[in-house]
Short mmCIF file of C-alpha atoms and ligand atoms in Angstrom, two decimals:
data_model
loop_
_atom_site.label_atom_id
_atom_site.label_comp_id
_atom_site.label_asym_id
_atom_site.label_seq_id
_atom_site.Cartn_x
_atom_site.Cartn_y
_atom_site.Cartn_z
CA UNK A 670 5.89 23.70 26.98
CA UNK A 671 8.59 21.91 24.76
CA UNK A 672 5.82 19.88 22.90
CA UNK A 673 4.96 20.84 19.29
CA UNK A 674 0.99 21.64 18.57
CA UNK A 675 1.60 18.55 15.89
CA UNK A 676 2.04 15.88 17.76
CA UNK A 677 5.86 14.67 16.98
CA UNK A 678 5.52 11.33 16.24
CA UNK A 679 6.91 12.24 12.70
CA UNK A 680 10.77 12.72 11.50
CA UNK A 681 9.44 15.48 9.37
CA UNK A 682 12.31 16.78 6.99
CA UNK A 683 12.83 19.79 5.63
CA UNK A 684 10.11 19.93 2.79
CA UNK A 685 7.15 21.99 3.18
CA UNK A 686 5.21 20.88 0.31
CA UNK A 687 2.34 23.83 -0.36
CA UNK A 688 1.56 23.26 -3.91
CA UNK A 689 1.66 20.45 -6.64
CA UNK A 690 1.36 19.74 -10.47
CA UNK A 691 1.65 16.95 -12.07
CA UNK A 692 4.70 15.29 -10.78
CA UNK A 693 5.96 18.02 -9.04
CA UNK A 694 5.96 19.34 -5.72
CA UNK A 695 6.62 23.28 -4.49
CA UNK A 696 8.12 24.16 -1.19
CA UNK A 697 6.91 26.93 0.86
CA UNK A 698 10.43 28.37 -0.12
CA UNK A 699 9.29 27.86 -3.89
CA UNK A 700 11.94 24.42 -4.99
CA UNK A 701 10.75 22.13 -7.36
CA UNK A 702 10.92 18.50 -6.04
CA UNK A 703 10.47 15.15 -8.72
CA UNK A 704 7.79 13.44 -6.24
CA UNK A 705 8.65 9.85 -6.76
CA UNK A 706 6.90 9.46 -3.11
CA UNK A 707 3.70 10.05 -4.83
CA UNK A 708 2.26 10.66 -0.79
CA UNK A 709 3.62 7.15 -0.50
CA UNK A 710 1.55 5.52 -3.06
CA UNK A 711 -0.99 7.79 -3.02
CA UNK A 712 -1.23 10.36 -5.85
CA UNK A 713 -1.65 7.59 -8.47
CA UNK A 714 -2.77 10.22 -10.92
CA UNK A 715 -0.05 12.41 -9.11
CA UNK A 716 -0.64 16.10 -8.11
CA UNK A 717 -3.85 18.39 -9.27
CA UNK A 718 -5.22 16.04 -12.02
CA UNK A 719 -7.94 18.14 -13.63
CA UNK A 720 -10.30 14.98 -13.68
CA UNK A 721 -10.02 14.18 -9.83
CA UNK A 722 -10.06 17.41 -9.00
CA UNK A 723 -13.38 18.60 -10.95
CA UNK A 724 -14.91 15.20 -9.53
CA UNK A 725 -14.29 16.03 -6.47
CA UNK A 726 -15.27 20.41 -6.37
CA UNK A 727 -18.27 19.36 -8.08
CA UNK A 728 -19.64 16.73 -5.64
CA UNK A 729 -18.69 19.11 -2.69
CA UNK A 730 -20.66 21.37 -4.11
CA UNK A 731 -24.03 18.94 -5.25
CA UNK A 732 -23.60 16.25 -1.68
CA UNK A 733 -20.33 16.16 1.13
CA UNK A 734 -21.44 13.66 3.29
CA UNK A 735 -24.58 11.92 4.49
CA UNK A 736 -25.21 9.12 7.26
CA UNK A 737 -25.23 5.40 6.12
CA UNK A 738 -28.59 5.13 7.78
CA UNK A 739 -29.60 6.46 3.97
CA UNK A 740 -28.91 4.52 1.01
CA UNK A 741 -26.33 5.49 -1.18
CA UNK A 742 -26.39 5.67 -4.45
CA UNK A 743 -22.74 7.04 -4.96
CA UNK A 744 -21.36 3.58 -2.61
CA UNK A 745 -23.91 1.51 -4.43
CA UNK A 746 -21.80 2.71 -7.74
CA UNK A 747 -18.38 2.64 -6.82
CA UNK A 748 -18.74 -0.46 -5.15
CA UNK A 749 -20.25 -2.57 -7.91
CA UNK A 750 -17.21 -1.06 -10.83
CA UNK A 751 -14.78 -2.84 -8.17
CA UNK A 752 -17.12 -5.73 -7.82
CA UNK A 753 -17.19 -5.83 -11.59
CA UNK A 754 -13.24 -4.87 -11.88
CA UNK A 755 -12.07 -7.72 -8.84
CA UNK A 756 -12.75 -11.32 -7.69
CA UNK A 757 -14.98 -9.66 -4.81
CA UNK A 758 -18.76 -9.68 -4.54
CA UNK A 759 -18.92 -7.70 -2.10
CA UNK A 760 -17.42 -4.16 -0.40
CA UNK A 761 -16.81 -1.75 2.62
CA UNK A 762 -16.00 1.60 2.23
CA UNK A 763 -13.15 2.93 4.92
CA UNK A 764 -11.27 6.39 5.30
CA UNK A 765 -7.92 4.38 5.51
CA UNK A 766 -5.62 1.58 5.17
CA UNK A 767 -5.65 0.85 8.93
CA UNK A 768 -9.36 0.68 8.96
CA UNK A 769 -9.23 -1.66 6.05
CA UNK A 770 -7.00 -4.29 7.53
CA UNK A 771 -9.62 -3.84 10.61
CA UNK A 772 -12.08 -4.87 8.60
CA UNK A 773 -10.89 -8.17 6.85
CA UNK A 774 -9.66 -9.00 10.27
CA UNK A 775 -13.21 -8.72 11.76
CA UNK A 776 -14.79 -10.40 8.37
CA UNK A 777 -11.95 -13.34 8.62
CA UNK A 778 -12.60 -14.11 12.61
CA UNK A 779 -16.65 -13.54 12.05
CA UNK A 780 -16.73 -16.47 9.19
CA UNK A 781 -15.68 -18.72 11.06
CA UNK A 782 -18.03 -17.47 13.96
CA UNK A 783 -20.49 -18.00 11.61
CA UNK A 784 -19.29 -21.23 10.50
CA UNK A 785 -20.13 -22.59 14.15
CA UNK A 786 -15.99 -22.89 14.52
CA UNK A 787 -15.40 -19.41 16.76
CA UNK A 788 -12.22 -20.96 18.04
CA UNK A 789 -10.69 -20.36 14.71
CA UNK A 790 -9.53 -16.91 15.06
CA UNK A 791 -5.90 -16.63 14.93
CA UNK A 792 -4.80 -15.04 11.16
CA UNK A 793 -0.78 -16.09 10.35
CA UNK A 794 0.57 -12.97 9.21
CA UNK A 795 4.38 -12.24 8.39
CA UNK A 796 7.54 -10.91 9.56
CA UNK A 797 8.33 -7.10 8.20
CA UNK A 798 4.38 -6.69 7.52
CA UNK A 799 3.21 -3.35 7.63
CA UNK A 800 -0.74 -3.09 7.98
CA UNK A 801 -1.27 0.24 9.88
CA UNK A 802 -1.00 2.09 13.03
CA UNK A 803 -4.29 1.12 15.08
CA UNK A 804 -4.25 -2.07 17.53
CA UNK A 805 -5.09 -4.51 15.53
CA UNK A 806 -3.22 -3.55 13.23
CA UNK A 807 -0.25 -3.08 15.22
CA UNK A 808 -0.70 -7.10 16.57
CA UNK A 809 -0.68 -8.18 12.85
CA UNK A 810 3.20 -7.62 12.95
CA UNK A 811 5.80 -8.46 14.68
CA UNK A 812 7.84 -5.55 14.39
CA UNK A 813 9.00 -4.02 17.57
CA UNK A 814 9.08 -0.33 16.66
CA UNK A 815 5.37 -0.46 16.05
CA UNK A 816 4.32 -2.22 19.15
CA UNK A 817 6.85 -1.15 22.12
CA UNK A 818 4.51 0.23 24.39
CA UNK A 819 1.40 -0.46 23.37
CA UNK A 820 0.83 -3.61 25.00
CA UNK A 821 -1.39 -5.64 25.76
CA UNK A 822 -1.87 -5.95 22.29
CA UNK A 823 -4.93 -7.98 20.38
CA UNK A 824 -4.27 -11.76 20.44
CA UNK A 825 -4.85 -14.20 17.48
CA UNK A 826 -1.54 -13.14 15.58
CA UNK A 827 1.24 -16.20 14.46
CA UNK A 828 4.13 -14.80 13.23
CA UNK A 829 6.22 -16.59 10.33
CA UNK A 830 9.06 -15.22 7.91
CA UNK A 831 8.03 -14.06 4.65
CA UNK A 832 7.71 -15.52 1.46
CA UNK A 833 8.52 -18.99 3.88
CA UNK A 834 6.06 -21.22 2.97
CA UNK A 835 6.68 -24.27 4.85
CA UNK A 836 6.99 -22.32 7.78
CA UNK A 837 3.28 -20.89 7.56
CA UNK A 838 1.90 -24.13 6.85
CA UNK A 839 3.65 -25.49 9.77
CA UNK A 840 1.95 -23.16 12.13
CA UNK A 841 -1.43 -24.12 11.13
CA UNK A 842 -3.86 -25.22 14.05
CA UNK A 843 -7.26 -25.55 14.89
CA UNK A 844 -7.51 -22.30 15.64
CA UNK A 845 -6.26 -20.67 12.47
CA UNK A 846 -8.76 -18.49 10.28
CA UNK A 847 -6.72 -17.65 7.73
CA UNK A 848 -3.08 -15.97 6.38
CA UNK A 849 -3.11 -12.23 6.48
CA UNK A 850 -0.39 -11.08 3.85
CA UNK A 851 0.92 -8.53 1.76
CA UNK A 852 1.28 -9.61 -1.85
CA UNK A 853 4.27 -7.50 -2.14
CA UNK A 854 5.70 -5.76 1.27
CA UNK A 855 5.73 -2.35 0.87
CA UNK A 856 7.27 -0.84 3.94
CA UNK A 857 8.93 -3.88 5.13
CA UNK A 858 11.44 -3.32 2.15
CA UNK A 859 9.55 -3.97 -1.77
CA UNK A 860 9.77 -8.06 -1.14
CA UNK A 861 7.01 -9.23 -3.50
CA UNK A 862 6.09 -12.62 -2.69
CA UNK A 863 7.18 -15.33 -4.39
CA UNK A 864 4.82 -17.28 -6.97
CA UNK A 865 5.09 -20.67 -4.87
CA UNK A 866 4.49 -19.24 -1.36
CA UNK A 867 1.18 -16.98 -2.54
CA UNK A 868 -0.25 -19.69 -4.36
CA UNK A 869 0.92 -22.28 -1.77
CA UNK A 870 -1.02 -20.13 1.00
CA UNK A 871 -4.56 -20.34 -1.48
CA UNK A 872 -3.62 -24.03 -1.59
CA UNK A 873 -3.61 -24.38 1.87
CA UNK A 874 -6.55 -22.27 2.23
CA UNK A 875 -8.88 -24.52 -0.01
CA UNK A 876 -7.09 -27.39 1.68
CA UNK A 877 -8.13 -26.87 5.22
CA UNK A 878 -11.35 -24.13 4.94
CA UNK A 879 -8.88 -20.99 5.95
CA UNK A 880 -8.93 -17.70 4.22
CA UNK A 881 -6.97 -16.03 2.00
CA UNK A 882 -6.58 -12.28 3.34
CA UNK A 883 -4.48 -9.98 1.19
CA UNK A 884 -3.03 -6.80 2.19
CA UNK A 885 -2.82 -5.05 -1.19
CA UNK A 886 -3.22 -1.36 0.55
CA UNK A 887 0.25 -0.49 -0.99
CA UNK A 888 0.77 -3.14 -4.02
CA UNK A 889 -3.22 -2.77 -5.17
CA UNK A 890 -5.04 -0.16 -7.20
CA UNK A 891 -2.47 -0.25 -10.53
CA UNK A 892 0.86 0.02 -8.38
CA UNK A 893 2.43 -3.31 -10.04
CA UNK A 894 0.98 -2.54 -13.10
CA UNK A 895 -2.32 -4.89 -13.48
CA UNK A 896 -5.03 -3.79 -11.39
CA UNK A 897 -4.22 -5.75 -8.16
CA UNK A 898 -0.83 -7.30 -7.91
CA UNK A 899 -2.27 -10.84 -7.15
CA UNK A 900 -3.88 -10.97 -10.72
CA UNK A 901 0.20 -12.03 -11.39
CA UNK A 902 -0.50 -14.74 -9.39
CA UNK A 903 -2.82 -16.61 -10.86
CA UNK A 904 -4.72 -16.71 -7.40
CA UNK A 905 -7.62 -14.45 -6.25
CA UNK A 906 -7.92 -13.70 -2.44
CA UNK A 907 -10.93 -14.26 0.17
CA UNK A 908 -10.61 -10.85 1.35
CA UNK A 909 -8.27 -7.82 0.58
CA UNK A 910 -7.63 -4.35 2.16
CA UNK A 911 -7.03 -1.51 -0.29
CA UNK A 912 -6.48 2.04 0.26
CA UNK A 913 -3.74 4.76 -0.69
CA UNK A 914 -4.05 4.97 -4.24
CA UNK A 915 -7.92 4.06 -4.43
CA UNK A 916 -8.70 7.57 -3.59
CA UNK A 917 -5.71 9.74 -5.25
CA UNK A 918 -5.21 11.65 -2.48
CA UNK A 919 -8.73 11.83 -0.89
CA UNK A 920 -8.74 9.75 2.03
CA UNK A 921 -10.64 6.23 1.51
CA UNK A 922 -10.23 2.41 1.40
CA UNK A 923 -12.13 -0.44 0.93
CA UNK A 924 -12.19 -4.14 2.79
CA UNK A 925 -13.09 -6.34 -0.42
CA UNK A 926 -14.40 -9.83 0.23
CA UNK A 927 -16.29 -12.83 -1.69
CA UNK A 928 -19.71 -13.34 -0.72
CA UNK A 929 -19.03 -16.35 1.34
CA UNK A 930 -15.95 -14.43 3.38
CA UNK A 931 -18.48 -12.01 4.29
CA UNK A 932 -21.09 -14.16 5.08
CA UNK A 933 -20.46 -13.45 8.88
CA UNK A 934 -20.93 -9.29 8.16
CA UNK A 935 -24.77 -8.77 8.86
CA UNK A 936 -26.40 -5.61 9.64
CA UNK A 937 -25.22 -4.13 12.66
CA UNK A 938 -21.54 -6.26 12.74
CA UNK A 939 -19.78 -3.24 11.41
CA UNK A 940 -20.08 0.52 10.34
CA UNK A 941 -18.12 3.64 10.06
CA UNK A 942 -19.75 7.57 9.91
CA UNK A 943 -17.69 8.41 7.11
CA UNK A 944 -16.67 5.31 5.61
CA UNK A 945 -18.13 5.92 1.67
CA UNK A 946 -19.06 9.07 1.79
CA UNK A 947 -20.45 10.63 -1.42
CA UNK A 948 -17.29 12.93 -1.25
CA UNK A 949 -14.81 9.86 -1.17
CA UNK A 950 -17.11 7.65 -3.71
CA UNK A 951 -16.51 10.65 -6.72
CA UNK A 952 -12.94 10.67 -5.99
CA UNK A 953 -13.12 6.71 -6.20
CA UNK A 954 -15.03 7.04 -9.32
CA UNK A 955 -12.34 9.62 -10.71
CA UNK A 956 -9.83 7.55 -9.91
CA UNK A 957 -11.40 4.40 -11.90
CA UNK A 958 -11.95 6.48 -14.22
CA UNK A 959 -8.18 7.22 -15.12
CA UNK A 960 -7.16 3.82 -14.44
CA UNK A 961 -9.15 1.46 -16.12
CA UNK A 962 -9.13 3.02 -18.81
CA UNK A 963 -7.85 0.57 -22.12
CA UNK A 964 -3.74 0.52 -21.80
CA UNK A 965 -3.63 2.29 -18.93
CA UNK A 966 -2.09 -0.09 -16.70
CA UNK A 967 -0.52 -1.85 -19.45
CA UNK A 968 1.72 1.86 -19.45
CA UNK A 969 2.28 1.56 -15.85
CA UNK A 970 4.07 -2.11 -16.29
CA UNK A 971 5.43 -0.68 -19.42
CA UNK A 972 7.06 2.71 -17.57
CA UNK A 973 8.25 0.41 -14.70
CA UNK A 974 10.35 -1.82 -16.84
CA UNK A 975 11.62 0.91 -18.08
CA UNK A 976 12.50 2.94 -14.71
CA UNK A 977 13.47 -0.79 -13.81
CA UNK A 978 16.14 -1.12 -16.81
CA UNK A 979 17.06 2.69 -16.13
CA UNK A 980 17.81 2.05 -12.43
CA UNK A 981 19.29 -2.09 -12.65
CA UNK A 982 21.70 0.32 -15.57
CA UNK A 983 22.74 2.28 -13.21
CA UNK A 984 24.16 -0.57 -10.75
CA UNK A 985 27.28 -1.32 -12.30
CA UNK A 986 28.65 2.20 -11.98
CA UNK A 987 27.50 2.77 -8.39
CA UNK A 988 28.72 -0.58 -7.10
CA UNK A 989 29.79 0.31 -3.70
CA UNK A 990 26.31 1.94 -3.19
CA UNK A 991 23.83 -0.29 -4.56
CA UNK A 992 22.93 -4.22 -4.58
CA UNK A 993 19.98 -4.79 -6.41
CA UNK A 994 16.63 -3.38 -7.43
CA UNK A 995 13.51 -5.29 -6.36
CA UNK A 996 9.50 -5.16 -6.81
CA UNK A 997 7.27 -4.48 -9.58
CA UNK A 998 5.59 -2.51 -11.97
CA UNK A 999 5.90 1.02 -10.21
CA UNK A 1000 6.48 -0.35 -6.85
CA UNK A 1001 10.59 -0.88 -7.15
CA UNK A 1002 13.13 -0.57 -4.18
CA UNK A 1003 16.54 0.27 -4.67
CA UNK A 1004 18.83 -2.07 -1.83
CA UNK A 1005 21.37 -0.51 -0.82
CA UNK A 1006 24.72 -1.04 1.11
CA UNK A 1007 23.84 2.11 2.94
CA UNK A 1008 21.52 3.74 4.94
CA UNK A 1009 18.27 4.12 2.68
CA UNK A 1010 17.51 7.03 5.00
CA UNK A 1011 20.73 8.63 4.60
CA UNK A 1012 20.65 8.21 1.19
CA UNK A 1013 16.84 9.54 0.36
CA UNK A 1014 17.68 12.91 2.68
CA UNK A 1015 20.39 13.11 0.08
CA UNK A 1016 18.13 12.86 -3.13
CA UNK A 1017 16.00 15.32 -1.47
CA UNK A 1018 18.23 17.62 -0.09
CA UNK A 1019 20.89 17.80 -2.68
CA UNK A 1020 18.67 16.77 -6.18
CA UNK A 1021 15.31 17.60 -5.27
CA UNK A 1022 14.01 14.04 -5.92
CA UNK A 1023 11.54 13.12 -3.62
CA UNK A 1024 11.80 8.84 -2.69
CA UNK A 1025 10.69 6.71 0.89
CA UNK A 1026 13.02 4.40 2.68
CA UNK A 1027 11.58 1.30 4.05
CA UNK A 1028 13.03 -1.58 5.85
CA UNK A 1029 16.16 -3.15 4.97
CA UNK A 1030 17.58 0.02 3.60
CA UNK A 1031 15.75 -0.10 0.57
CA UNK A 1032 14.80 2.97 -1.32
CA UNK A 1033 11.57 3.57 -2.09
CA UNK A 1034 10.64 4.33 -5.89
CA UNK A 1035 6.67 5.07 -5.82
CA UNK A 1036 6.33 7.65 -8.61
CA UNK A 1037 2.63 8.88 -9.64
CA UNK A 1038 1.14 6.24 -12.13
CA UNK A 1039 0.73 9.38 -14.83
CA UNK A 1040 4.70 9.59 -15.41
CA UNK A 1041 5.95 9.68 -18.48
CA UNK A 1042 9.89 9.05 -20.69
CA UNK A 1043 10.77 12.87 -18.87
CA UNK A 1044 9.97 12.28 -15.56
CA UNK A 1045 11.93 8.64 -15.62
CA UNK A 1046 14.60 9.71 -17.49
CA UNK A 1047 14.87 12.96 -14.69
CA UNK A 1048 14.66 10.80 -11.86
CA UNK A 1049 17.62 7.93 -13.36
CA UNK A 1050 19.84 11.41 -13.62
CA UNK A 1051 19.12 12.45 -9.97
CA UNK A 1052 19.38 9.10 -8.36
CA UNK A 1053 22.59 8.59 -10.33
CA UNK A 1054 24.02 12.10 -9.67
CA UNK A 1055 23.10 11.52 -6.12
CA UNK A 1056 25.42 8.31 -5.91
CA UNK A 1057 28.13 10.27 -7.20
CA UNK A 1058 27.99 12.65 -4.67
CA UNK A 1059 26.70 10.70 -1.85
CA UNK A 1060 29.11 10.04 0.95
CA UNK A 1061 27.43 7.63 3.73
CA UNK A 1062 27.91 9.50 7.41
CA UNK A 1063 30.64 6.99 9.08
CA UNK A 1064 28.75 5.02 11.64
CA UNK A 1065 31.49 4.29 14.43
C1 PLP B 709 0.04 2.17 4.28
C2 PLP B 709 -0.33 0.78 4.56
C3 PLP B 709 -1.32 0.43 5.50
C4 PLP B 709 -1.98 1.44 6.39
O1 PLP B 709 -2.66 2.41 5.70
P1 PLP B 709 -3.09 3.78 6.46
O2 PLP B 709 -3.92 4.49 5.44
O3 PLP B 709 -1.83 4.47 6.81
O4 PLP B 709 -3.87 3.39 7.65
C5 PLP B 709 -1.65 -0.90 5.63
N1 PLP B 709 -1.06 -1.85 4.88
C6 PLP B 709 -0.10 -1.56 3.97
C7 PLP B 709 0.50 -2.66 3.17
C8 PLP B 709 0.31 -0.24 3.79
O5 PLP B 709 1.28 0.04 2.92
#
């Protein structure tokens, strides 16, 4: 038997995180790694924060899980502060991106079922997108490395270049629900979407009775530095997917919607065991906790100018390696005239800074949200010590 017990669907590198504080992360071999990963967005409050952590021991202890054949006082809470904290009336609870973007994919095709106009199921999504690993989430993009293989995939999926707005409106037909889009691509390579083609696609919404479904499972939850990155917008969605950082670490999302988007979503339409668990809803409430409190996202837009200015400093000296930083808040990329992947092993391996590559050889930058002047002055040293000594493999 040559297969691993993991299933290897995973490049896994060297690291063997086993421990974590703060910003840090320990190797089973005991190195210190600067996790500007963050578990790819995840550890907002980064690694062991005593508040998500007691949250979380003492509701283990007092109520893990129950069925949601019971009511639930713990979803009942945490869904009402995001109701409170959003444009949404409404919420469903989900263990994962994935199962988020499932959701406002079944909420966008059941409105218009429930509108009389079932025909209207196709969602216009956009080239690069990244919305998860299951089927339908897999159909949302048109990225082959995702879907080779998998076929026959789910129909109702228009594909259209990002941040092209003509192009999306062009595609409209009677059978479109709605656009399905990240605010600001996170895997696809830290494009944030340009002011004219997000609030061109609400236009065009409110123009022909589509919906507005955002994919803010990566640029939501205080990444960009206001609570969801379409707040910079000026435009508020139908429906939005949110996960990674809404749970620090413990595994949840959330499918928001207005009460009219969900309109179609009666009793029995969806459901999901462990989908809001009272385990997941304290670490939700943690998280909130931390995050809205007064300033604190005001500090994350404030720390990701400056690891912006720190990084866009950098550029002049390391030329030949890099061509521009992109994103926002504490989303950036770093594009580079390299291999990102080349270069992150190299941060990791050789500086013990810990970044993600995405598409377009852009370098990651996803830090915790809780960094402070140290950490982003340590991680402008290492990723500028790292172009010194970086030498790209020769690819011919
Ligand atoms: C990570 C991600 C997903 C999928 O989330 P999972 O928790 O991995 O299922 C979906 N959309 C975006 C934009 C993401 O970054």
């Amino acid at each position: 038997m040559t297969i691993t017990a993991l299933m290897p669907v995973y490049p896994r590198s060297g690291v063997r995180p086993v421990r974590g504080e703060g910003c840090y992360l320990y190797g089973e071999d005991g190195t210190q790694y600067l996790d500007f990963a963050a578990g790819i967005a995840v550890n907002a409050l980064g690694h062991g924060h005593p508040h998500l952590v007691k949250a979380i021991a003492d509701q283990a202890a007092t109520l893990m899980h129950v069925s949601n054949l019971y009511g639930s006082p713990q979803g009942e809470a945490l869904a009402q502060r995001i109701v409170d904290n959003s444009f949404a009336d409404t919420v469903f609870f989900t263990n994962s991106g994935a199962e988020a973007v499932e959701c406002a994919i079944k909420t966008a095709r059941r409105y218009h079922f429930a509108n009389g106009s079932p025909e209207r199921h196709k969602l216009i999504t956009f080239k690069n997108a990244f919305h998860g690993r299951t089927l339908g989430a897999i159909s949302a993009t048109d990225q082959p490395k995702m879907r080779d293989g998998f076929e026959p995939l789910l129909p109702g999926f228009d594909y259209v270049a990002f941040n092209d707005l003509e192009g999306a409106l062009a595609k409209i037909d009677g059978e479109t629900a709605g656009f399905l889009v990240e605010t600001v691509q996170g895997e696809g390579g830290l494009m944030a979407g340009t002011p004219e083609f997000i609030q061109g696609l609400r236009k065009a919404c409110d123009e022909h009775g589509l919906l507005l479904v955002l994919d803010e499972v990566q640029c939501g939850y205080g990444r960009t530095g206001t609570f969801f990155a379409h707040e910079q917008y000026g435009v508020t969605p139908d429906i939005m997917a949110v996960a990674k950082g809404i749970g620090g670490g413990f595994p949840l999302g959330a499918c928001l919607a207005t009460e009219e988007a969900a309109k179609g979503m009666v009793f029995g339409t969806h459901g999901s065991t462990y989908g809001g668990n009272p385990l997941a809803m304290a670490a939700g409430q943690a998280v909130l906790d931390v995050m809205l409190e007064p300033g604190f996202l005001d500090g994350v837009k404030a720390k990701g100018e400056r690891l912006r200015s720190g990084l866009e400093q950098m550029i002049p000296n390391h030329d030949h390696l890099f061509e521009e930083i992109r994103g926002k808040g504490l989303m950036l990329g770093i594009k580079l005239k390299a291999d990102a992947r080349e270069f992150v092993a190299h941060l990791r391996d050789h500086h013990q800074l810990l970044t993600v590559a995405a598409g377009g050889n852009v370098v990651r930058v996803l830090p915790p949200l809780v960094i402070d002047e140290k950490h982003i002055a340590e991680a402008v040293e290492k990723i500028s010590a790292g172009a010194r000594t970086f030498v790209p493999a020769a690819n011919d």
